[in-house]
Short mmCIF file of C-alpha atoms in Angstrom, two decimals:
data_model
loop_
_atom_site.label_atom_id
_atom_site.label_comp_id
_atom_site.label_asym_id
_atom_site.label_seq_id
_atom_site.Cartn_x
_atom_site.Cartn_y
_atom_site.Cartn_z
CA MET A 1 -0.22 -0.09 -0.13
CA SER A 2 1.57 3.57 -1.05
CA ASP A 3 2.38 5.75 1.42
CA ASP A 4 0.73 8.62 0.09
CA PHE A 5 -2.46 7.32 1.26
CA PHE A 6 -1.82 8.13 4.96
CA GLU A 7 -0.56 11.37 3.83
CA ASP A 8 -3.89 12.22 1.86
CA GLU A 9 -5.96 10.53 4.97
CA GLU A 10 -4.11 13.20 7.37
CA ASP A 11 -4.66 15.94 4.74
CA ASP A 12 -8.33 14.88 4.63
CA ALA A 13 -8.55 15.12 8.19
CA VAL A 14 -7.29 18.98 8.28
CA GLY A 15 -9.86 21.02 8.13
CA SER A 16 -9.89 24.74 7.18
CA ILE A 17 -8.40 27.41 9.80
CA GLU A 18 -12.22 28.56 10.48
CA ASP A 19 -12.90 24.59 11.67
CA ILE A 20 -9.88 24.52 13.95
CA LEU A 21 -10.66 27.69 15.59
CA LEU A 22 -14.03 26.51 16.54
CA LYS A 23 -12.68 23.54 17.54
CA PHE A 24 -10.01 25.04 19.62
CA THR A 25 -12.96 27.46 21.10
CA SER A 26 -15.17 23.98 21.77
CA PHE A 27 -12.34 22.60 23.45
CA GLU A 28 -11.71 25.82 25.63
CA ASN A 29 -15.48 25.46 26.63
CA GLY A 30 -14.54 22.08 28.23
CA ASN A 31 -15.32 19.89 25.25
CA LYS A 32 -12.67 17.67 26.07
CA ASP A 33 -12.90 15.51 22.71
CA ASP A 34 -11.81 18.64 20.48
CA LEU A 35 -8.37 18.19 21.52
CA LEU A 36 -6.61 19.73 18.56
CA HIS A 37 -3.96 17.52 16.87
CA GLU A 38 -0.43 18.34 16.96
CA PHE A 39 -0.40 19.46 13.25
CA GLU A 40 -3.43 21.53 14.02
CA TRP A 41 -1.69 23.38 16.79
CA GLU A 42 0.90 24.23 14.27
CA LEU A 43 -1.25 25.54 11.93
CA LEU A 44 -3.34 27.52 14.73
CA ILE A 45 0.03 28.96 16.06
CA ASP A 46 1.04 29.89 12.14
CA TYR A 47 -2.46 31.37 11.98
CA TYR A 48 -1.66 33.93 14.46
CA ASP A 49 1.89 34.35 13.61
CA GLU A 50 0.72 35.27 9.95
CA ALA A 51 -1.65 37.60 11.12
CA GLN A 52 1.24 39.32 13.54
CA ASP A 53 -0.56 38.58 16.41
CA LEU A 54 2.56 37.44 18.44
CA SER A 55 1.27 37.18 21.94
CA LYS A 56 -1.73 35.19 20.80
CA ALA A 57 0.68 32.67 18.84
CA ILE A 58 2.98 32.55 21.92
CA GLU A 59 0.15 31.93 23.96
CA MET A 60 -0.91 29.20 21.76
CA SER A 61 2.25 27.29 21.42
CA LYS A 62 2.49 27.28 25.40
CA ILE A 63 -1.42 25.68 25.40
CA ALA A 64 -0.01 23.36 22.60
CA LEU A 65 2.98 21.97 24.92
CA GLU A 66 1.07 21.03 27.64
CA TYR A 67 -0.45 18.63 25.74
CA TYR A 68 2.75 17.59 23.35
CA PRO A 69 5.61 18.56 25.51
CA PHE A 70 7.85 16.27 23.39
CA SER A 71 6.90 17.52 20.09
CA SER A 72 10.16 18.98 18.50
CA GLU A 73 7.98 21.15 15.87
CA LEU A 74 6.02 22.35 18.50
CA LEU A 75 9.13 23.05 20.41
CA ILE A 76 10.94 24.99 17.65
CA LYS A 77 7.95 27.04 17.05
CA ARG A 78 7.71 28.27 20.48
CA ALA A 79 11.11 29.35 20.36
CA ASP A 80 11.36 30.72 17.24
CA LEU A 81 8.14 33.04 18.60
CA LEU A 82 10.14 33.87 21.69
CA ILE A 83 13.17 34.97 19.64
CA ALA A 84 11.08 37.52 17.58
CA ASN A 85 9.43 38.58 21.02
CA GLY A 86 13.21 39.12 22.40
CA ASN A 87 12.98 36.37 25.18
CA TYR A 88 16.27 34.86 23.94
CA ASN A 89 17.47 33.20 27.08
CA PHE A 90 13.82 31.50 27.12
CA ALA A 91 13.91 30.38 23.63
CA LEU A 92 17.23 28.68 24.43
CA ASP A 93 15.75 26.69 27.24
CA PHE A 94 13.49 25.01 24.83
CA LEU A 95 15.80 24.65 22.23
CA ASN A 96 17.85 22.78 24.82
CA LYS A 97 14.87 20.32 24.98
CA VAL A 98 14.84 20.03 20.85
CA GLU A 99 18.42 18.79 21.00
CA VAL A 100 17.79 16.18 23.10
CA TYR A 101 14.63 15.22 20.91
CA ASN A 102 15.91 16.00 17.76
CA PRO A 103 19.73 16.80 17.36
CA ASN A 104 19.48 16.68 13.65
CA ASP A 105 16.64 19.40 12.84
CA ILE A 106 18.37 22.41 11.14
CA ASN A 107 16.16 24.68 12.45
CA LEU A 108 17.62 24.14 16.09
CA TYR A 109 21.21 25.11 14.91
CA VAL A 110 19.78 28.39 13.23
CA LEU A 111 17.45 29.23 15.71
CA LYS A 112 20.26 28.80 18.50
CA MET A 113 22.43 31.20 16.52
CA ASP A 114 19.72 33.42 16.38
CA ALA A 115 18.77 33.46 19.85
CA PHE A 116 22.62 33.57 20.89
CA LEU A 117 23.52 36.51 18.46
CA GLY A 118 20.37 38.51 20.10
CA LEU A 119 22.38 38.13 23.40
CA LYS A 120 25.47 39.36 21.63
CA ASN A 121 27.07 36.10 22.61
CA THR A 122 28.71 35.77 19.15
CA ASP A 123 31.12 33.06 20.34
CA ALA A 124 27.89 30.59 21.29
CA ALA A 125 26.40 31.54 17.94
CA SER A 126 29.73 30.83 15.76
CA LYS A 127 29.67 27.40 17.93
CA SER A 128 26.43 26.78 16.99
CA PHE A 129 27.28 27.54 13.20
CA ASP A 130 30.57 25.26 13.40
CA GLN A 131 28.52 22.40 14.75
CA ALA A 132 25.48 22.38 11.78
CA ILE A 133 28.53 22.70 9.33
CA GLN A 134 30.22 19.32 10.85
CA LEU A 135 26.63 17.93 11.18
CA PHE A 136 24.91 18.41 7.77
CA ASN A 137 25.86 17.99 4.22
CA GLY A 138 24.65 17.81 0.99
CA GLU A 139 20.98 19.55 0.62
CA GLU A 140 20.51 19.97 4.15
CA LEU A 141 23.78 21.74 4.61
CA VAL A 142 22.65 24.00 1.90
CA ASP A 143 19.55 24.73 3.19
CA PHE A 144 21.31 25.78 6.62
CA LEU A 145 23.60 27.83 4.74
CA PHE A 146 20.76 29.95 3.44
CA GLU A 147 19.12 30.14 6.71
CA ALA A 148 22.33 31.25 8.07
CA ILE A 149 22.74 34.09 5.96
CA ASP A 150 18.81 35.34 6.36
CA VAL A 151 20.14 35.44 10.57
CA TYR A 152 23.58 37.02 9.99
CA ASP A 153 21.96 39.65 7.45
CA ASP A 154 19.29 40.26 10.31
CA TYR A 155 21.97 41.28 12.63
CA GLU A 156 24.05 43.17 10.36
CA ASP A 157 26.89 40.92 10.47
CA PHE A 158 27.72 41.10 6.68
CA GLU A 159 31.04 39.64 6.81
CA ARG A 160 29.99 36.50 7.89
CA VAL A 161 26.93 36.84 4.96
CA PHE A 162 29.85 36.62 2.45
CA ASP A 163 31.65 33.83 4.35
CA CYS A 164 28.66 31.67 4.22
CA LEU A 165 27.99 32.57 0.61
CA VAL A 166 31.61 31.50 -0.27
CA LEU A 167 30.97 28.02 1.65
CA LEU A 168 27.90 27.92 -0.29
CA LEU A 169 29.46 28.35 -3.67
CA GLU A 170 32.34 26.06 -3.09
CA ARG A 171 29.47 23.20 -2.30
CA VAL A 172 26.90 24.55 -5.30
CA PRO A 173 28.64 26.39 -7.55
CA LEU A 174 25.89 26.81 -10.05
CA ASP A 175 23.16 27.61 -7.54
CA GLU A 176 21.65 30.67 -9.21
CA SER A 177 20.28 32.36 -5.59
CA ALA A 178 23.53 32.14 -4.30
CA LEU A 179 25.42 33.63 -6.95
CA TYR A 180 22.65 36.42 -7.21
CA LYS A 181 23.06 37.20 -3.65
CA MET A 182 27.05 36.96 -4.05
CA CYS A 183 27.00 39.86 -6.52
CA TYR A 184 25.10 42.11 -4.19
CA TRP A 185 27.28 41.30 -0.80
CA THR A 186 30.59 41.06 -2.93
CA ASP A 187 30.07 45.10 -3.60
CA PHE A 188 28.66 45.86 -0.34
CA THR A 189 31.49 44.23 1.73
CA GLY A 190 33.96 45.39 -0.73
CA ARG A 191 35.60 41.76 -1.02
CA TYR A 192 36.26 41.96 -4.25
CA GLU A 193 39.54 40.00 -4.60
CA GLU A 194 37.93 36.97 -2.73
CA SER A 195 35.27 37.19 -5.19
CA ILE A 196 37.36 37.36 -8.00
CA SER A 197 39.11 34.02 -7.03
CA LEU A 198 36.17 32.20 -5.92
CA HIS A 199 34.58 32.68 -9.44
CA GLN A 200 37.74 32.20 -11.30
CA LYS A 201 37.55 28.57 -9.76
CA ILE A 202 33.86 28.10 -10.49
CA ILE A 203 34.57 29.53 -14.40
CA ASP A 204 37.39 26.77 -14.67
CA GLU A 205 35.07 23.85 -13.81
CA TYR A 206 31.90 25.61 -15.54
CA PRO A 207 33.21 27.75 -18.23
CA TYR A 208 29.62 28.36 -19.51
CA CYS A 209 28.13 29.67 -16.35
CA GLU A 210 26.91 33.22 -17.38
CA LEU A 211 26.40 34.43 -13.58
CA ALA A 212 29.87 33.47 -12.60
CA TRP A 213 31.03 35.80 -15.48
CA PHE A 214 28.48 38.04 -14.59
CA ASN A 215 29.81 38.12 -10.87
CA LEU A 216 33.76 38.29 -12.42
CA ALA A 217 32.89 41.22 -14.15
CA THR A 218 31.34 43.19 -11.47
CA ALA A 219 34.33 42.35 -9.09
CA TYR A 220 36.61 43.48 -11.42
CA GLN A 221 34.54 46.59 -12.04
CA GLY A 222 34.69 47.16 -8.28
CA ILE A 223 38.39 47.52 -8.12
CA LYS A 224 38.11 49.66 -11.37
CA LEU A 225 39.79 47.04 -13.54
CA TYR A 226 37.65 48.15 -16.27
CA GLU A 227 39.02 46.60 -19.25
CA LYS A 228 39.03 42.97 -17.44
CA ALA A 229 35.48 43.70 -16.48
CA ILE A 230 34.25 44.44 -20.05
CA ASP A 231 36.00 41.17 -21.36
CA CYS A 232 34.05 39.32 -18.53
CA TYR A 233 30.59 40.82 -19.85
CA GLN A 234 31.36 40.14 -23.31
CA TYR A 235 31.87 36.45 -22.51
CA VAL A 236 28.45 36.63 -20.38
CA THR A 237 26.94 38.02 -23.58
CA ALA A 238 28.29 35.56 -25.89
CA ILE A 239 26.60 33.07 -23.63
CA ASN A 240 23.45 34.50 -23.29
CA ASP A 241 22.61 37.78 -25.33
CA LYS A 242 19.57 38.81 -23.64
CA PHE A 243 21.36 39.18 -20.31
CA ASP A 244 20.43 43.39 -20.26
CA PHE A 245 22.40 43.73 -16.96
CA ALA A 246 25.72 42.37 -18.63
CA TYR A 247 25.01 45.29 -21.33
CA ARG A 248 24.09 47.81 -18.69
CA ASN A 249 27.09 47.15 -16.25
CA MET A 250 29.52 47.00 -19.45
CA ALA A 251 28.28 50.50 -20.66
CA ASP A 252 29.10 51.94 -17.25
CA ALA A 253 32.72 50.48 -17.55
CA LEU A 254 33.19 51.69 -21.15
CA ILE A 255 32.06 55.15 -20.17
CA ARG A 256 34.58 55.14 -17.28
CA ILE A 257 37.10 54.45 -20.09
CA ARG A 258 35.75 57.21 -22.06
CA LYS A 259 34.65 54.67 -25.02
CA TYR A 260 31.50 56.67 -25.21
CA LYS A 261 30.68 55.18 -28.78
CA GLU A 262 31.09 51.70 -27.59
CA GLY A 263 28.93 52.66 -24.17
CA ILE A 264 26.08 53.92 -26.68
CA GLU A 265 25.97 50.70 -28.35
CA ALA A 266 25.66 49.03 -25.30
CA LEU A 267 22.90 50.75 -23.82
CA GLU A 268 21.16 50.49 -27.41
CA LYS A 269 21.27 46.98 -26.71
CA VAL A 270 19.93 47.62 -22.82
CA LEU A 271 16.93 49.44 -24.77
CA GLU A 272 16.36 46.43 -27.21
CA LEU A 273 15.97 44.00 -24.39
CA SER A 274 14.10 45.71 -21.37
CA LYS A 275 11.64 48.72 -20.99
CA PRO A 276 12.98 51.96 -21.61
CA GLU A 277 14.81 53.72 -18.40
CA ASP A 278 15.22 57.23 -17.74
CA VAL A 279 18.84 56.50 -16.32
CA VAL A 280 19.48 54.55 -19.37
CA LEU A 281 18.30 57.67 -21.85
CA GLU A 282 20.08 60.02 -19.51
CA ALA A 283 23.35 58.12 -20.05
CA ILE A 284 22.71 57.61 -23.86
CA GLY A 285 22.73 61.41 -23.93
CA HIS A 286 25.75 61.74 -21.61
CA CYS A 287 27.77 59.67 -24.04
CA TYR A 288 26.90 61.70 -27.30
CA HIS A 289 27.16 64.98 -24.81
CA LYS A 290 31.05 63.53 -24.49
CA LEU A 291 31.18 63.05 -27.99
CA LEU A 292 30.33 66.92 -28.64
CA GLU A 293 27.31 65.59 -30.22
CA PHE A 294 24.95 67.82 -28.62
CA LYS A 295 21.78 67.65 -30.82
CA LYS A 296 21.61 64.10 -30.14
CA ALA A 297 22.57 64.76 -26.77
CA ARG A 298 19.62 67.03 -26.18
CA LEU A 299 17.32 64.35 -27.88
CA TYR A 300 18.22 61.86 -25.29
CA TYR A 301 18.31 64.03 -22.29
CA ARG A 302 14.66 65.27 -23.57
CA LYS A 303 13.40 61.22 -23.80
CA ALA A 304 14.78 61.06 -20.20
CA ALA A 305 12.87 64.20 -19.05
CA TYR A 306 9.93 63.01 -20.58
CA MET A 307 9.93 59.83 -18.54
CA GLN A 308 10.82 61.56 -15.38
CA PRO A 309 9.83 65.22 -15.72
CA GLU A 310 10.59 66.28 -11.89
CA ASP A 311 14.06 65.67 -12.46
CA SER A 312 15.65 69.15 -13.08
CA LYS A 313 19.42 67.90 -13.60
CA LEU A 314 17.69 66.43 -16.86
CA VAL A 315 16.82 70.28 -17.44
CA TYR A 316 20.02 71.62 -16.77
CA LYS A 317 21.74 69.04 -18.87
CA ILE A 318 19.92 70.17 -21.68
CA ALA A 319 20.70 73.54 -21.09
CA LEU A 320 24.60 72.64 -20.65
CA THR A 321 24.35 71.20 -24.38
CA TYR A 322 23.52 74.85 -25.72
CA ILE A 323 25.79 76.66 -23.60
CA ASP A 324 28.67 74.26 -24.96
CA GLU A 325 27.66 75.33 -28.30
CA ASP A 326 27.90 78.93 -27.25
CA ASN A 327 23.92 79.02 -27.70
CA TRP A 328 23.34 81.04 -24.46
CA ALA A 329 20.01 82.35 -25.74
CA ALA A 330 18.52 79.05 -26.27
CA ALA A 331 20.02 77.70 -23.02
CA LEU A 332 18.35 80.57 -21.17
CA LYS A 333 14.85 78.75 -20.85
CA PRO A 334 15.76 75.45 -19.81
CA LEU A 335 18.30 77.12 -17.23
CA GLU A 336 15.58 79.24 -15.62
CA LYS A 337 13.36 75.91 -15.60
CA SER A 338 15.79 74.14 -13.78
CA VAL A 339 16.22 76.85 -11.30
CA ASN A 340 12.30 77.10 -10.69
CA MET A 341 12.56 73.14 -10.30
CA TYR A 342 15.29 73.16 -7.72
CA PRO A 343 17.07 76.29 -7.12
CA SER A 344 20.50 74.79 -5.99
CA ALA A 345 23.79 76.76 -6.28
CA GLU A 346 24.94 75.19 -9.31
CA TYR A 347 22.01 75.78 -11.06
CA LYS A 348 21.94 79.62 -10.16
CA LEU A 349 25.49 80.50 -10.99
CA ALA A 350 24.87 78.77 -14.95
CA LEU A 351 22.07 81.07 -14.97
CA GLY A 352 23.65 83.86 -13.67
CA GLU A 353 26.56 83.37 -16.34
CA CYS A 354 23.89 83.17 -18.91
CA LEU A 355 22.20 86.05 -18.02
CA LEU A 356 26.04 87.57 -17.87
CA GLN A 357 26.42 86.41 -21.64
CA LEU A 358 22.82 88.03 -22.74
CA GLU A 359 24.20 91.53 -21.29
CA ARG A 360 21.37 91.44 -18.48
CA LEU A 361 23.80 92.03 -15.80
CA ASP A 362 21.21 93.39 -13.14
CA ASP A 363 19.64 89.84 -13.43
CA ALA A 364 22.71 88.15 -13.53
CA LEU A 365 24.09 89.92 -10.30
CA VAL A 366 21.00 88.88 -8.40
CA TYR A 367 21.48 85.33 -8.74
CA PHE A 368 25.47 85.58 -8.12
CA SER A 369 24.55 87.35 -4.68
CA GLU A 370 22.00 84.65 -4.03
CA VAL A 371 24.53 81.99 -4.55
CA VAL A 372 27.25 83.70 -2.41
CA GLN A 373 25.24 84.51 0.31
CA SER A 374 23.75 80.75 0.04
CA LYS A 375 27.41 79.55 -0.19
CA PRO A 376 29.82 82.07 1.15
CA LYS A 377 32.76 79.94 1.02
CA GLN A 378 32.62 78.99 -2.68
CA GLY A 379 35.41 80.77 -4.37
CA SER A 380 33.74 80.32 -7.72
CA ALA A 381 30.59 82.12 -6.78
CA TRP A 382 32.54 85.01 -5.51
CA GLU A 383 34.54 85.04 -8.76
CA SER A 384 31.23 85.35 -10.82
CA PHE A 385 29.92 87.95 -8.43
CA LEU A 386 32.89 90.27 -8.82
CA LYS A 387 32.95 89.69 -12.89
CA GLY A 388 29.36 90.85 -12.82
CA LEU A 389 29.95 93.90 -10.54
CA TYR A 390 33.25 94.39 -12.87
CA LEU A 391 30.69 94.77 -16.03
CA ALA A 392 28.73 96.62 -14.46
CA ASN A 393 31.00 99.03 -13.57
CA ASN A 394 30.22 99.12 -9.79
CA PHE A 395 33.57 99.44 -8.68
CA GLU A 396 33.02 100.38 -5.20
CA GLU A 397 30.89 97.62 -4.12
CA MET A 398 33.38 95.30 -6.34
CA GLU A 399 36.02 96.37 -4.00
CA ILE A 400 34.07 95.47 -0.72
CA ALA A 401 32.96 92.42 -2.02
CA ALA A 402 36.72 91.37 -3.04
CA LYS A 403 37.69 92.12 0.36
CA GLU A 404 34.87 90.08 1.69
CA ALA A 405 35.52 87.25 -0.64
CA PHE A 406 39.31 87.38 0.48
CA ASP A 407 38.30 87.05 4.54
CA ILE A 408 35.65 84.55 4.03
CA THR A 409 37.39 82.03 1.54
CA GLY A 410 40.23 82.21 4.15
CA GLY A 411 42.44 84.20 1.85
CA LYS A 412 42.50 83.01 -1.39
CA SER A 413 45.06 84.87 -3.78
CA ILE A 414 42.75 85.14 -6.82
CA PHE A 415 41.09 87.90 -4.74
CA TYR A 416 44.22 89.92 -4.60
CA PHE A 417 43.47 90.49 -8.44
CA TYR A 418 40.01 91.01 -8.22
CA LEU A 419 40.13 93.75 -5.40
CA ALA A 420 43.20 95.26 -7.79
CA ILE A 421 40.82 95.97 -10.88
CA ALA A 422 38.31 97.02 -8.74
CA LEU A 423 40.59 99.78 -7.34
CA PHE A 424 41.96 100.55 -10.57
CA GLY A 425 38.03 101.26 -11.65
CA GLN A 426 38.01 103.84 -9.08
CA ASN A 427 41.27 105.21 -10.20
CA LYS A 428 42.96 104.05 -6.73
CA MET A 429 45.89 103.26 -8.69
CA LYS A 430 48.79 103.13 -6.19
CA GLU A 431 46.43 100.91 -3.86
CA GLY A 432 45.66 98.69 -6.95
CA TYR A 433 49.59 98.43 -7.60
CA VAL A 434 49.76 97.13 -3.93
CA GLN A 435 47.04 94.36 -4.33
CA LEU A 436 48.56 93.69 -7.94
CA GLU A 437 51.84 92.78 -6.18
CA ASN A 438 50.40 90.91 -3.56
CA GLY A 439 48.72 88.33 -6.27
CA MET A 440 51.56 88.35 -8.42
CA ALA A 441 53.69 87.34 -5.05
CA GLU A 442 51.55 84.20 -4.35
CA ASN A 443 50.17 83.21 -7.45
CA PRO A 444 51.06 84.90 -10.75
CA LYS A 445 48.92 82.45 -12.72
CA HIS A 446 45.79 84.43 -11.53
CA PHE A 447 46.90 87.60 -13.38
CA LYS A 448 45.48 85.42 -16.70
CA LYS A 449 41.68 85.25 -15.15
CA ILE A 450 41.47 89.62 -15.31
CA PHE A 451 43.56 90.05 -18.28
CA GLU A 452 40.51 87.85 -20.31
CA LEU A 453 38.39 90.10 -18.06
CA THR A 454 40.11 93.57 -19.03
CA PRO A 455 42.96 93.22 -21.48
CA GLY A 456 43.53 96.79 -21.55
CA LEU A 457 45.78 96.83 -18.09
CA LEU A 458 48.69 95.84 -20.68
CA GLN A 459 48.71 99.36 -21.35
CA ASN A 460 49.58 100.61 -17.99
CA ARG A 461 53.38 101.08 -17.96
CA ASN A 462 53.57 100.28 -13.99
CA ILE A 463 51.33 97.23 -14.52
CA VAL A 464 53.63 95.69 -17.45
CA ASP A 465 56.60 96.34 -14.92
CA ILE A 466 55.24 94.52 -12.36
CA LEU A 467 54.37 91.55 -14.59
CA ALA A 468 57.78 91.46 -15.86
CA ARG A 469 59.53 91.84 -12.23
CA TYR A 470 57.69 88.39 -11.34
CA LYS A 471 58.58 86.98 -14.90
CA LYS A 472 62.01 87.39 -14.26
CA ALA A 473 61.70 86.37 -10.74
CA LYS A 474 60.14 83.06 -11.89
CA ARG A 475 63.07 82.33 -14.21
#
């Protein structure tokens, strides 16, 4: 007679959870004939546990053990619930009983680890782990290691998570779940070299394991060996040309070594294999931007912005393509939009520069002023503000701002030069010469910035003499 007959008979005997609840109520009311079977208690405990009524589940486990005190299943369930409730020592008392009745239960060692870690007794947890490693083999060991991974993850012992995955993949090197987890945890823990060694061994034995190649590639990518990573991704796509994440990561590696055309090809493959994503479209736009193909860059930035209309960065990148073409008039609208969406210092500086180029000096100064107030230690913001004041012939305010910038930024030498031309603009020539001397003494290369702003300086013989003197000193 088949053993399945008895299993079917037991399944038929199990009513719905509603029937079990009614039976328990009847038993509570004194009808001793309605005592629940062991498996019915298990279902009842699970019912309250899944309903997130932990106290009721613990109560049911206590009552159940009064009638089935030697049931390792019920002892395990009670210990599990007590651990969830933070009663670690109490849980260990029940687990010690399980160790007597059923020492080969995987859950025994998993829960002991859980309880000991809850008590911060890592040595005892490690001892339980080592006992299980010695006791189990085959599928049981694999199951235990997966459970141990979850326990260590819960207690944020991420190094042990990685260690468990190594043990797993040494035993079941083609397990997809373990390989996927290893990809994540390698990156999380930064243990790239160990991952490389492990996956090379797997590939030596199983050269067509695409996930092993993928993990090897991501590990190389993690230590910035991008060429090696790209080679591995190419093996992945040779084995499985539908592996979209391989193309995605390959594109990232290609972009990092400035192979933008090849990066575009990989990203276009991603678009073929999966639904369009704003990050992929943005990355293609970035590649075209780097290749100075601004029209194509704008096309993909706009596609990305259409999918992510609240992302101010994409609107800003559209503006940057116009700026790189010196098309300031076209850049104005997306710059204004990006500032309205997210008024960052970077966006305001760019908008101020755009307005400056369009000779809207007063409007430009408003934005530059806002940035220096919000980011007073940002030297580039002060430079933009000072340049705007100079072009507006507001030399008195420029003098005050240059002194303030010098003090706030810790005495950056560039501001000697801006102070000098502010003084020259007010015909305070002697004071200006002193500040120019100060600047040349500290960093003569900065003179180039103010020369671009006011090339007429070289018509002044005193200034030419100062420059010549420091040029000779440099020699």
